[in-house]
PDB file of C-alpha atoms in Angstrom:
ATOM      1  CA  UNK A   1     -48.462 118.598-161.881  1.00 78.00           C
ATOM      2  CA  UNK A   2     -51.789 116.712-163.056  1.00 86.00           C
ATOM      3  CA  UNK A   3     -54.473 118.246-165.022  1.00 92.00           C
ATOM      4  CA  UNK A   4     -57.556 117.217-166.881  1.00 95.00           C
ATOM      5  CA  UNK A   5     -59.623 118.671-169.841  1.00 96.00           C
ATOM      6  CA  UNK A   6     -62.967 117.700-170.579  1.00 97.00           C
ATOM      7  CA  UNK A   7     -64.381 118.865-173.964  1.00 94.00           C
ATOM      8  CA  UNK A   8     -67.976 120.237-173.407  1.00 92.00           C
ATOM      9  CA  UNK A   9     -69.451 121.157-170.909  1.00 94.00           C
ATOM     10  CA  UNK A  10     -72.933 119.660-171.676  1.00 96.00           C
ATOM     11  CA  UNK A  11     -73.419 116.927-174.552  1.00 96.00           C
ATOM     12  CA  UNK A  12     -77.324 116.421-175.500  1.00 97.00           C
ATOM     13  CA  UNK A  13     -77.782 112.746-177.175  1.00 97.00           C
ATOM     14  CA  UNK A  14     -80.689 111.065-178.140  1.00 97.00           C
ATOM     15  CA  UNK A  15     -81.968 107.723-176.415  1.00 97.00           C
ATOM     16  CA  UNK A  16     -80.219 104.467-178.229  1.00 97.00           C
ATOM     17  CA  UNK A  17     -77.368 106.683-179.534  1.00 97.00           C
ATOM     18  CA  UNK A  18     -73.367 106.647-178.962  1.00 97.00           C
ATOM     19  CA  UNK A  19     -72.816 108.631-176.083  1.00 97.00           C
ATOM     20  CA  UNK A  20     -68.504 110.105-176.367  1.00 98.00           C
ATOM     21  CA  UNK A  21     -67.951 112.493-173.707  1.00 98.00           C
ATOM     22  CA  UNK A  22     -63.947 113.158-174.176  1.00 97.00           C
ATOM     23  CA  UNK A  23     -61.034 113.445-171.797  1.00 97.00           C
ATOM     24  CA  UNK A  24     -57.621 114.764-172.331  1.00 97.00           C
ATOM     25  CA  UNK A  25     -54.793 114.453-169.402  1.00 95.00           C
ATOM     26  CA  UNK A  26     -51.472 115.950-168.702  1.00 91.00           C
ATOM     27  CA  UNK A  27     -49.644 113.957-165.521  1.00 85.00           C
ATOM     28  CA  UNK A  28     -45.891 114.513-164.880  1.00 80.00           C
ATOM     29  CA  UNK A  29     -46.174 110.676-163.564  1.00 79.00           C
ATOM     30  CA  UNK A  30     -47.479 107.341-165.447  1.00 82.00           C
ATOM     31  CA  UNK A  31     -51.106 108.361-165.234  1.00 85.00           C
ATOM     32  CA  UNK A  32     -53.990 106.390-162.991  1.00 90.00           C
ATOM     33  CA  UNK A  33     -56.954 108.055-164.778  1.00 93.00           C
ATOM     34  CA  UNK A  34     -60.736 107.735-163.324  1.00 95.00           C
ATOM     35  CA  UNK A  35     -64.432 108.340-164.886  1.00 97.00           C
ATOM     36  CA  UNK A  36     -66.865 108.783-162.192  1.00 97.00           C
ATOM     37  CA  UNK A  37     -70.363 110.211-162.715  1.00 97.00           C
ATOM     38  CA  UNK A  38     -72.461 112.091-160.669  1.00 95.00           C
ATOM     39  CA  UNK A  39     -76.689 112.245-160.181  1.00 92.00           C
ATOM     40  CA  UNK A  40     -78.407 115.198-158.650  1.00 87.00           C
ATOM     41  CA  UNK A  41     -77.767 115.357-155.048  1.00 81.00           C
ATOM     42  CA  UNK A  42     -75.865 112.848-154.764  1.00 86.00           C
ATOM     43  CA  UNK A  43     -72.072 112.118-154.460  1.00 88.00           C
ATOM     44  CA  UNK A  44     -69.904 111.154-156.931  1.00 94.00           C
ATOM     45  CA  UNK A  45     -69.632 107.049-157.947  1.00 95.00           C
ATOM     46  CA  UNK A  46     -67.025 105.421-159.700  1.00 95.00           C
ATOM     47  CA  UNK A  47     -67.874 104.273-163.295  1.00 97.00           C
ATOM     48  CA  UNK A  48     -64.189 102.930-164.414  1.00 96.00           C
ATOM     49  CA  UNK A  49     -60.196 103.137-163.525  1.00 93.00           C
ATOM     50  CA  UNK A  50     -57.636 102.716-165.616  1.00 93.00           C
ATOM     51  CA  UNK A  51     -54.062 101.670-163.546  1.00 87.00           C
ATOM     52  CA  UNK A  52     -51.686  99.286-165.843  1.00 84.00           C
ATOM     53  CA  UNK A  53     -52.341  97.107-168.409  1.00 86.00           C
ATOM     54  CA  UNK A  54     -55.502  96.808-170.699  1.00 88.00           C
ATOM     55  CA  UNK A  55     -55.698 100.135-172.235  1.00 91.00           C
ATOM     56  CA  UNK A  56     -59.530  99.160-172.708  1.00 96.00           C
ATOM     57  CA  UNK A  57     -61.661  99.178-169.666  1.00 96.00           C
ATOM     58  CA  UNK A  58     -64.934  98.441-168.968  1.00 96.00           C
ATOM     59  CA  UNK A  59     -67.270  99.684-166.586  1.00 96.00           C
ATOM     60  CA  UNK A  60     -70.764  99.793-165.038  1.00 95.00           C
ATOM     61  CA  UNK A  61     -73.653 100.536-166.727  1.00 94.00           C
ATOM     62  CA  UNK A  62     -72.133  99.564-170.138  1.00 96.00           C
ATOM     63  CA  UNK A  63     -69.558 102.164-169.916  1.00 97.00           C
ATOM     64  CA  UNK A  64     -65.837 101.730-171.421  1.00 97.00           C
ATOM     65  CA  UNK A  65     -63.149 103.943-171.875  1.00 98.00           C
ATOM     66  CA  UNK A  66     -59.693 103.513-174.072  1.00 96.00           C
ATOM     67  CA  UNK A  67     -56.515 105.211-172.887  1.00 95.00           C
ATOM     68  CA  UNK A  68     -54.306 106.385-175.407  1.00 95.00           C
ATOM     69  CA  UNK A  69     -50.692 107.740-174.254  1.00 92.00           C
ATOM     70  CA  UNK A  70     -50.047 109.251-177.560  1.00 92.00           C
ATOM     71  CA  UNK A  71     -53.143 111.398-177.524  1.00 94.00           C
ATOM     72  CA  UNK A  72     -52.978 111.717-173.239  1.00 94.00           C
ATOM     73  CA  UNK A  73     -56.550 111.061-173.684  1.00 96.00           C
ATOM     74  CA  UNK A  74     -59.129 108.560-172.123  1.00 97.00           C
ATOM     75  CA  UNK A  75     -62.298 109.249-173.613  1.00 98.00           C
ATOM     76  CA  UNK A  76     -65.536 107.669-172.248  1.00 98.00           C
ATOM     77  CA  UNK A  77     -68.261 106.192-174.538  1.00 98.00           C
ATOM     78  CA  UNK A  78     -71.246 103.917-174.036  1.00 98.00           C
ATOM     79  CA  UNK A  79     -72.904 102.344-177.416  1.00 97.00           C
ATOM     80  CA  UNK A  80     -76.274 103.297-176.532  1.00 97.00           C
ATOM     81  CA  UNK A  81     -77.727 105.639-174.348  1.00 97.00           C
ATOM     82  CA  UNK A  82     -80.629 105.221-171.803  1.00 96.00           C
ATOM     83  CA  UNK A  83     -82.147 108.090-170.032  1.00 96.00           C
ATOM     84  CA  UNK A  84     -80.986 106.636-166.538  1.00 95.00           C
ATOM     85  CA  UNK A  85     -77.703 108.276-167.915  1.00 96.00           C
ATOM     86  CA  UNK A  86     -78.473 111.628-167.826  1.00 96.00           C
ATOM     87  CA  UNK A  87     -76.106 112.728-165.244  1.00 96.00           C
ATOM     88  CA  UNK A  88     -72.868 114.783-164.707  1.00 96.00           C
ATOM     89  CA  UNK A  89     -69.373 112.847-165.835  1.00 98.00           C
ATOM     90  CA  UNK A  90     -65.841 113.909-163.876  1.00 97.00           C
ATOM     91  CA  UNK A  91     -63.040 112.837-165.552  1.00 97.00           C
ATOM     92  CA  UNK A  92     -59.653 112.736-162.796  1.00 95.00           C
ATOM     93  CA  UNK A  93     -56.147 112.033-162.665  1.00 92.00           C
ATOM     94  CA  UNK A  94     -54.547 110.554-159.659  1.00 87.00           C
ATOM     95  CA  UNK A  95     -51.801 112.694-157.852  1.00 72.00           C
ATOM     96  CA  UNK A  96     -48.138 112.174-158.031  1.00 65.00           C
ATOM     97  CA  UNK A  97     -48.000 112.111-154.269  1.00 63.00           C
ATOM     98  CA  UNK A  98     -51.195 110.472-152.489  1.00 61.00           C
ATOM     99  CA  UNK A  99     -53.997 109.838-154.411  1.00 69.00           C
ATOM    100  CA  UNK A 100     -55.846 113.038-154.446  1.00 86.00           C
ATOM    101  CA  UNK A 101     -57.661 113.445-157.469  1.00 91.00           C
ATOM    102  CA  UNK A 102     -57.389 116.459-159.577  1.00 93.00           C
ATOM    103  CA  UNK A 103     -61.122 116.357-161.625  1.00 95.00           C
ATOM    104  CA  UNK A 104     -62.042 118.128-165.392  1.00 96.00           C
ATOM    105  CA  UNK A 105     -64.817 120.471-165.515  1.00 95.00           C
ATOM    106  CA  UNK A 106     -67.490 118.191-165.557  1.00 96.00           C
ATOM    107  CA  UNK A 107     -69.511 117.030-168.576  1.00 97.00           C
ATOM    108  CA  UNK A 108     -73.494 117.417-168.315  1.00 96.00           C
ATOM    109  CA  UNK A 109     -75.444 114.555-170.315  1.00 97.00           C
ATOM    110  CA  UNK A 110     -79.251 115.025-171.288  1.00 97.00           C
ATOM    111  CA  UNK A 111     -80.714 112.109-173.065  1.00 97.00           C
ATOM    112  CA  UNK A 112     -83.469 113.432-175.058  1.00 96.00           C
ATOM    113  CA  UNK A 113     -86.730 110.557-175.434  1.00 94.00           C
TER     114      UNK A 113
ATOM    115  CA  UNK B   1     -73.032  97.679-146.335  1.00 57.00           C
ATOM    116  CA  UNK B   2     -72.698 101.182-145.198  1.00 83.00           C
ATOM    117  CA  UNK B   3     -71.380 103.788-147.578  1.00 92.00           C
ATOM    118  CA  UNK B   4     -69.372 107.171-146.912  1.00 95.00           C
ATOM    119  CA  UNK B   5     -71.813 109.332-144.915  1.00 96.00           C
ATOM    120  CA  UNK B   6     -71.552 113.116-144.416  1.00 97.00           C
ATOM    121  CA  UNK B   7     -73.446 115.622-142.248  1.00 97.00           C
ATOM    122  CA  UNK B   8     -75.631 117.848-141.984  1.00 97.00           C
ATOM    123  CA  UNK B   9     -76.744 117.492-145.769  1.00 96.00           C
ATOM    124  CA  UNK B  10     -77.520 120.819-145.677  1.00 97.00           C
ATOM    125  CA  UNK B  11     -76.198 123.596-143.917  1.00 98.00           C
ATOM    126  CA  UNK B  12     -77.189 127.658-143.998  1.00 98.00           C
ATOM    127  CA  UNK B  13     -75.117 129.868-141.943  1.00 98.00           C
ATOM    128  CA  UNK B  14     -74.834 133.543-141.440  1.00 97.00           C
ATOM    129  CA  UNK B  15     -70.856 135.346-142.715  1.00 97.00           C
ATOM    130  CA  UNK B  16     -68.968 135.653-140.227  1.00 97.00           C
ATOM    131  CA  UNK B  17     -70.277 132.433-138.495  1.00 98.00           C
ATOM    132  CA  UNK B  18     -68.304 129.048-137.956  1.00 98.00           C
ATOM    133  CA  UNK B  19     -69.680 125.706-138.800  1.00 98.00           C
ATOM    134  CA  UNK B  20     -68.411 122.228-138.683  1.00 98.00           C
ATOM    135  CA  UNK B  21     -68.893 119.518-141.238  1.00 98.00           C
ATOM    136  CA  UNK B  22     -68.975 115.803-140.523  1.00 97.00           C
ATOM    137  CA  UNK B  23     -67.550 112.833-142.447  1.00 97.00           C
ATOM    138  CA  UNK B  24     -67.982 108.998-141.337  1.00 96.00           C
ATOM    139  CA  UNK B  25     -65.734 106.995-143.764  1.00 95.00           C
ATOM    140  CA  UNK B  26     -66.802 103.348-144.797  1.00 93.00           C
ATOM    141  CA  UNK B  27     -65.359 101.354-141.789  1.00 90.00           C
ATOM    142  CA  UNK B  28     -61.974 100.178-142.478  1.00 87.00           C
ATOM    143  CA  UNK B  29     -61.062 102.316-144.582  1.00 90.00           C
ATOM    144  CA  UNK B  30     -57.679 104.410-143.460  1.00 88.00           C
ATOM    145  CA  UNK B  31     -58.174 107.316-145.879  1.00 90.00           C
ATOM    146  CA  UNK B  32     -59.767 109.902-145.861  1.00 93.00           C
ATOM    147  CA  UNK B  33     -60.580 112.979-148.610  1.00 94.00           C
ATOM    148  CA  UNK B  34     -62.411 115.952-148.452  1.00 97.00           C
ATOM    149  CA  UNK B  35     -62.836 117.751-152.009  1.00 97.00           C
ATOM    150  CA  UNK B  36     -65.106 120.974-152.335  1.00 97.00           C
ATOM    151  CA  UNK B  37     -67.532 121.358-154.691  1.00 95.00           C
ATOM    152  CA  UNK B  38     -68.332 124.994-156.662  1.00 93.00           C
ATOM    153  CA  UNK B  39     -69.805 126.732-159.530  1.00 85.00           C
ATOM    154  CA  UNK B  40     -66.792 128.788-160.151  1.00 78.00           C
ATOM    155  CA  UNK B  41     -63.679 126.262-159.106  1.00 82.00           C
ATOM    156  CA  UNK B  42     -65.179 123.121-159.853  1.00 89.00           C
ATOM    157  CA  UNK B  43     -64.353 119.883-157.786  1.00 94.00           C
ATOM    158  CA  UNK B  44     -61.145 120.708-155.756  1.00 94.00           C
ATOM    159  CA  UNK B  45     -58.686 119.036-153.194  1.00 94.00           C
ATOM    160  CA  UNK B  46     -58.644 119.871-149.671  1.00 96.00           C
ATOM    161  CA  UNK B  47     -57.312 117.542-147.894  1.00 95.00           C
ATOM    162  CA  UNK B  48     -55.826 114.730-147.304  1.00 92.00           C
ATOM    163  CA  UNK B  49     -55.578 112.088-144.314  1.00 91.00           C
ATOM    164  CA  UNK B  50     -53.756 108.808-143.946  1.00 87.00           C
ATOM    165  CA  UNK B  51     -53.815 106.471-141.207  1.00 82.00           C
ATOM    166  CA  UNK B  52     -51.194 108.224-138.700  1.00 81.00           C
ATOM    167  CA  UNK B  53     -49.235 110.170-141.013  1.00 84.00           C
ATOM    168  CA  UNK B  54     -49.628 114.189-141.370  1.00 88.00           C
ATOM    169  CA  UNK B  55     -52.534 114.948-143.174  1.00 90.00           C
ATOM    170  CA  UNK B  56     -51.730 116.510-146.676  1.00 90.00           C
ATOM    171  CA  UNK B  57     -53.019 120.284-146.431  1.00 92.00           C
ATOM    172  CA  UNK B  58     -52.178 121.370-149.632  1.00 91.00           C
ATOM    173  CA  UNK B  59     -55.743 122.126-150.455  1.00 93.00           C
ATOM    174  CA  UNK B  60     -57.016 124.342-147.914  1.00 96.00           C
ATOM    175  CA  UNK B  61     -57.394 128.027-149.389  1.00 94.00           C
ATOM    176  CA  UNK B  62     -57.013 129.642-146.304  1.00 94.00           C
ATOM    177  CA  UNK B  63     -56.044 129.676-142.593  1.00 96.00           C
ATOM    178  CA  UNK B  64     -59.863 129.762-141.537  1.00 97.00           C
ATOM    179  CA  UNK B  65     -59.903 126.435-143.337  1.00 97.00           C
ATOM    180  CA  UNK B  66     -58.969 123.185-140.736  1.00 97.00           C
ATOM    181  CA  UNK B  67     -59.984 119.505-140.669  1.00 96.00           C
ATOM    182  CA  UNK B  68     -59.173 117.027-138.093  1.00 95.00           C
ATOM    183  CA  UNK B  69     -59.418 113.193-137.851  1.00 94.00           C
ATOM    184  CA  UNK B  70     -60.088 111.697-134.281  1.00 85.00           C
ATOM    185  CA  UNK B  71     -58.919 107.693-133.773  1.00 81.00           C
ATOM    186  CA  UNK B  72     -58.818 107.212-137.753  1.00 77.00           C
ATOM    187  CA  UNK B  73     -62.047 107.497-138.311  1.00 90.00           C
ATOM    188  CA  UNK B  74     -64.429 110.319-138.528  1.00 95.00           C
ATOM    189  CA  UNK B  75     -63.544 113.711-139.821  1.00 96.00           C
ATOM    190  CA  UNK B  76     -64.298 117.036-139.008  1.00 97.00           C
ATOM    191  CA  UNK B  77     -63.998 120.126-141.663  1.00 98.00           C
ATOM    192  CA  UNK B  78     -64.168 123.016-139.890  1.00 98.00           C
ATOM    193  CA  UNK B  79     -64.832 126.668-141.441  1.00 98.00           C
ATOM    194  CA  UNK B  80     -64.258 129.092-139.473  1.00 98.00           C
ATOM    195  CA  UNK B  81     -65.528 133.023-139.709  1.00 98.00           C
ATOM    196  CA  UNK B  82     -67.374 132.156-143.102  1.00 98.00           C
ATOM    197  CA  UNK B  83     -67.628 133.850-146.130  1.00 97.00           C
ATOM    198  CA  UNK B  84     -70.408 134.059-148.718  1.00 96.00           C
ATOM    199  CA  UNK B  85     -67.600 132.384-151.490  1.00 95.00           C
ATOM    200  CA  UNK B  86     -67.455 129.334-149.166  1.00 96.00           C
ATOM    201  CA  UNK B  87     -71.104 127.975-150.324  1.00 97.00           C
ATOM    202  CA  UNK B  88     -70.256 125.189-152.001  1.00 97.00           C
ATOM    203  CA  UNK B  89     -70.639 121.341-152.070  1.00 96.00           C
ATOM    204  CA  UNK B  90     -68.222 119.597-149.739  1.00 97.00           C
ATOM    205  CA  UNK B  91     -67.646 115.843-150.460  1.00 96.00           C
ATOM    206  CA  UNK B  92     -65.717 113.337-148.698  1.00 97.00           C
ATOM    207  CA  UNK B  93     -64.256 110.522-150.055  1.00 95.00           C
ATOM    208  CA  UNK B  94     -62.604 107.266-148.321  1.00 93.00           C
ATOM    209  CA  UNK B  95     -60.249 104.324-149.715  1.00 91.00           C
ATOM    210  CA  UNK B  96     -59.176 101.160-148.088  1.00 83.00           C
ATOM    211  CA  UNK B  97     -55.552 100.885-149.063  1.00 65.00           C
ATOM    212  CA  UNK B  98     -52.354 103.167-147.735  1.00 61.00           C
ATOM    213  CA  UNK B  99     -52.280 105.735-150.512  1.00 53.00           C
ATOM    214  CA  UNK B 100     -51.932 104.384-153.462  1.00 65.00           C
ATOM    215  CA  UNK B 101     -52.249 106.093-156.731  1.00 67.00           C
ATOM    216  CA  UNK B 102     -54.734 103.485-157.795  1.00 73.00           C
ATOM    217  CA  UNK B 103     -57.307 103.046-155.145  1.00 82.00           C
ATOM    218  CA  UNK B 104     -61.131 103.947-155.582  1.00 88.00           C
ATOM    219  CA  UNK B 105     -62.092 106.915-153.665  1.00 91.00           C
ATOM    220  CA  UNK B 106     -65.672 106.364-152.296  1.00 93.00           C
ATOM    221  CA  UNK B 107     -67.420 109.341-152.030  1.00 95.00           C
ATOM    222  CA  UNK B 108     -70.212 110.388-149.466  1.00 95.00           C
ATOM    223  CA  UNK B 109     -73.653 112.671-150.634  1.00 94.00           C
ATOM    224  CA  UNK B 110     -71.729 115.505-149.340  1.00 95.00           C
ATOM    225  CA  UNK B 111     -72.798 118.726-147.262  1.00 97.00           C
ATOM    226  CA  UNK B 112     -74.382 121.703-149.553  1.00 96.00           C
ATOM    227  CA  UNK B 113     -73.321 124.606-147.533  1.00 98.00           C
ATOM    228  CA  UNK B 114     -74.566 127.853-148.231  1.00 97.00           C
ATOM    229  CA  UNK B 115     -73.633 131.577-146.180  1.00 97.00           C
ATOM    230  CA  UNK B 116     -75.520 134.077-146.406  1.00 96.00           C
TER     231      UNK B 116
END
């Protein structure tokens, strides 16, 4: 069985500063692990996957995230925040069987001016 | 070029009623995903469809629950006899490839349905 922790529900950062918003995993199968964020009203688009290899990948927007076996975690972080990324965050996990996603509770970003 | 596109956007309905949600996948694309969308449960699996295989149900939280795929293409989630704890968010999603763990799920704006 998958399942995915994400640790705060809302995260308030200031504009130019790190944004971190964490994920932790558990997968009974090599995990494929997924950030994907989410503006009001709207559906949910893919920031960054990680599959095999580079346990550093880079997204859109200047989004990365690391994946670290030994912690099960694949935290998402962006040097410097701009208000365009005030949004909602979904860390997932990919399914054993099929590729349904199993999603975290969602992490709220305001970027405060 | 065209994205995942759901309808009605919006969508009030009395309990007790039935109501039918649409999903057009990106073309090409051979599956399909509808999640649901909630205060209380978060983002959730319904269902699943690939090409002409049986559709993975393991989602649906009940019986009045049903979703059907005509020639591979666009969906139909259909609730029937509604309850007030089925106002939600329901997204679809689509990917190109035959299942695989890896592939990018595209997701539509969704439908916000809300019973009264």
């Amino acid at each position: 069985a998958q399942s995915v922790t994400q640790l705060g529900s809302h995260v308030s950062v200031s504009e130019g500063a790190l944004v971190l918003l964490r994920c932790n995993y558990s997968s009974s199968v090599p995990p494929y692990l997924f950030w994907y964020v989410q503006y009001p009203n709207q559906g949910l688009q893919l920031l960054l996957k990680y599959t095999t290899g580079a346990t550093l990948v880079k997204g859109i927007n200047g989004f990365e995230a690391e994946f670290k076996k030994s912690e099960t975690s694949f935290h998402l972080t962006k040097p410097s925040a701009h208000m365009s990324d005030a949004a909602e965050y979904f860390c997932a996990v990919s399914g054993a069987a099929g590729n349904k996603l199993t999603f975290g509770g969602g992490t709220r970003v305001l970027v405060k001016p | 070029g065209a994205g995942v596109s759901q309808s009605p956007s919006n969508k009030v309905t009395e309990k007790g009623k039935d109501v039918e949600l649409r999903c057009d996948p990106i073309s090409g694309h051979t599956a399909l995903y509808w999640y649901r969308q909630s205060l209380g449960q978060g983002l959730e699996f319904l269902i699943y469809f690939q090409g002409n295989s049986a559709p993975d149900k393991s989602g649906l939280p009940s019986d009045r629950f049903s979703a059907e795929r005509t020639g591979g293409s666009v969906s139909t989630l259909t609730i029937q006899r509604t309850q007030q704890e089925d106002s939600a968010v329901y997204l679809c999603a689509s990917s190109t490839r035959t299942g695989g763990r890896h592939d990018t799920q595209y997701f539509g704006p969704g439908t916000r349905l809300t019973v009264l």
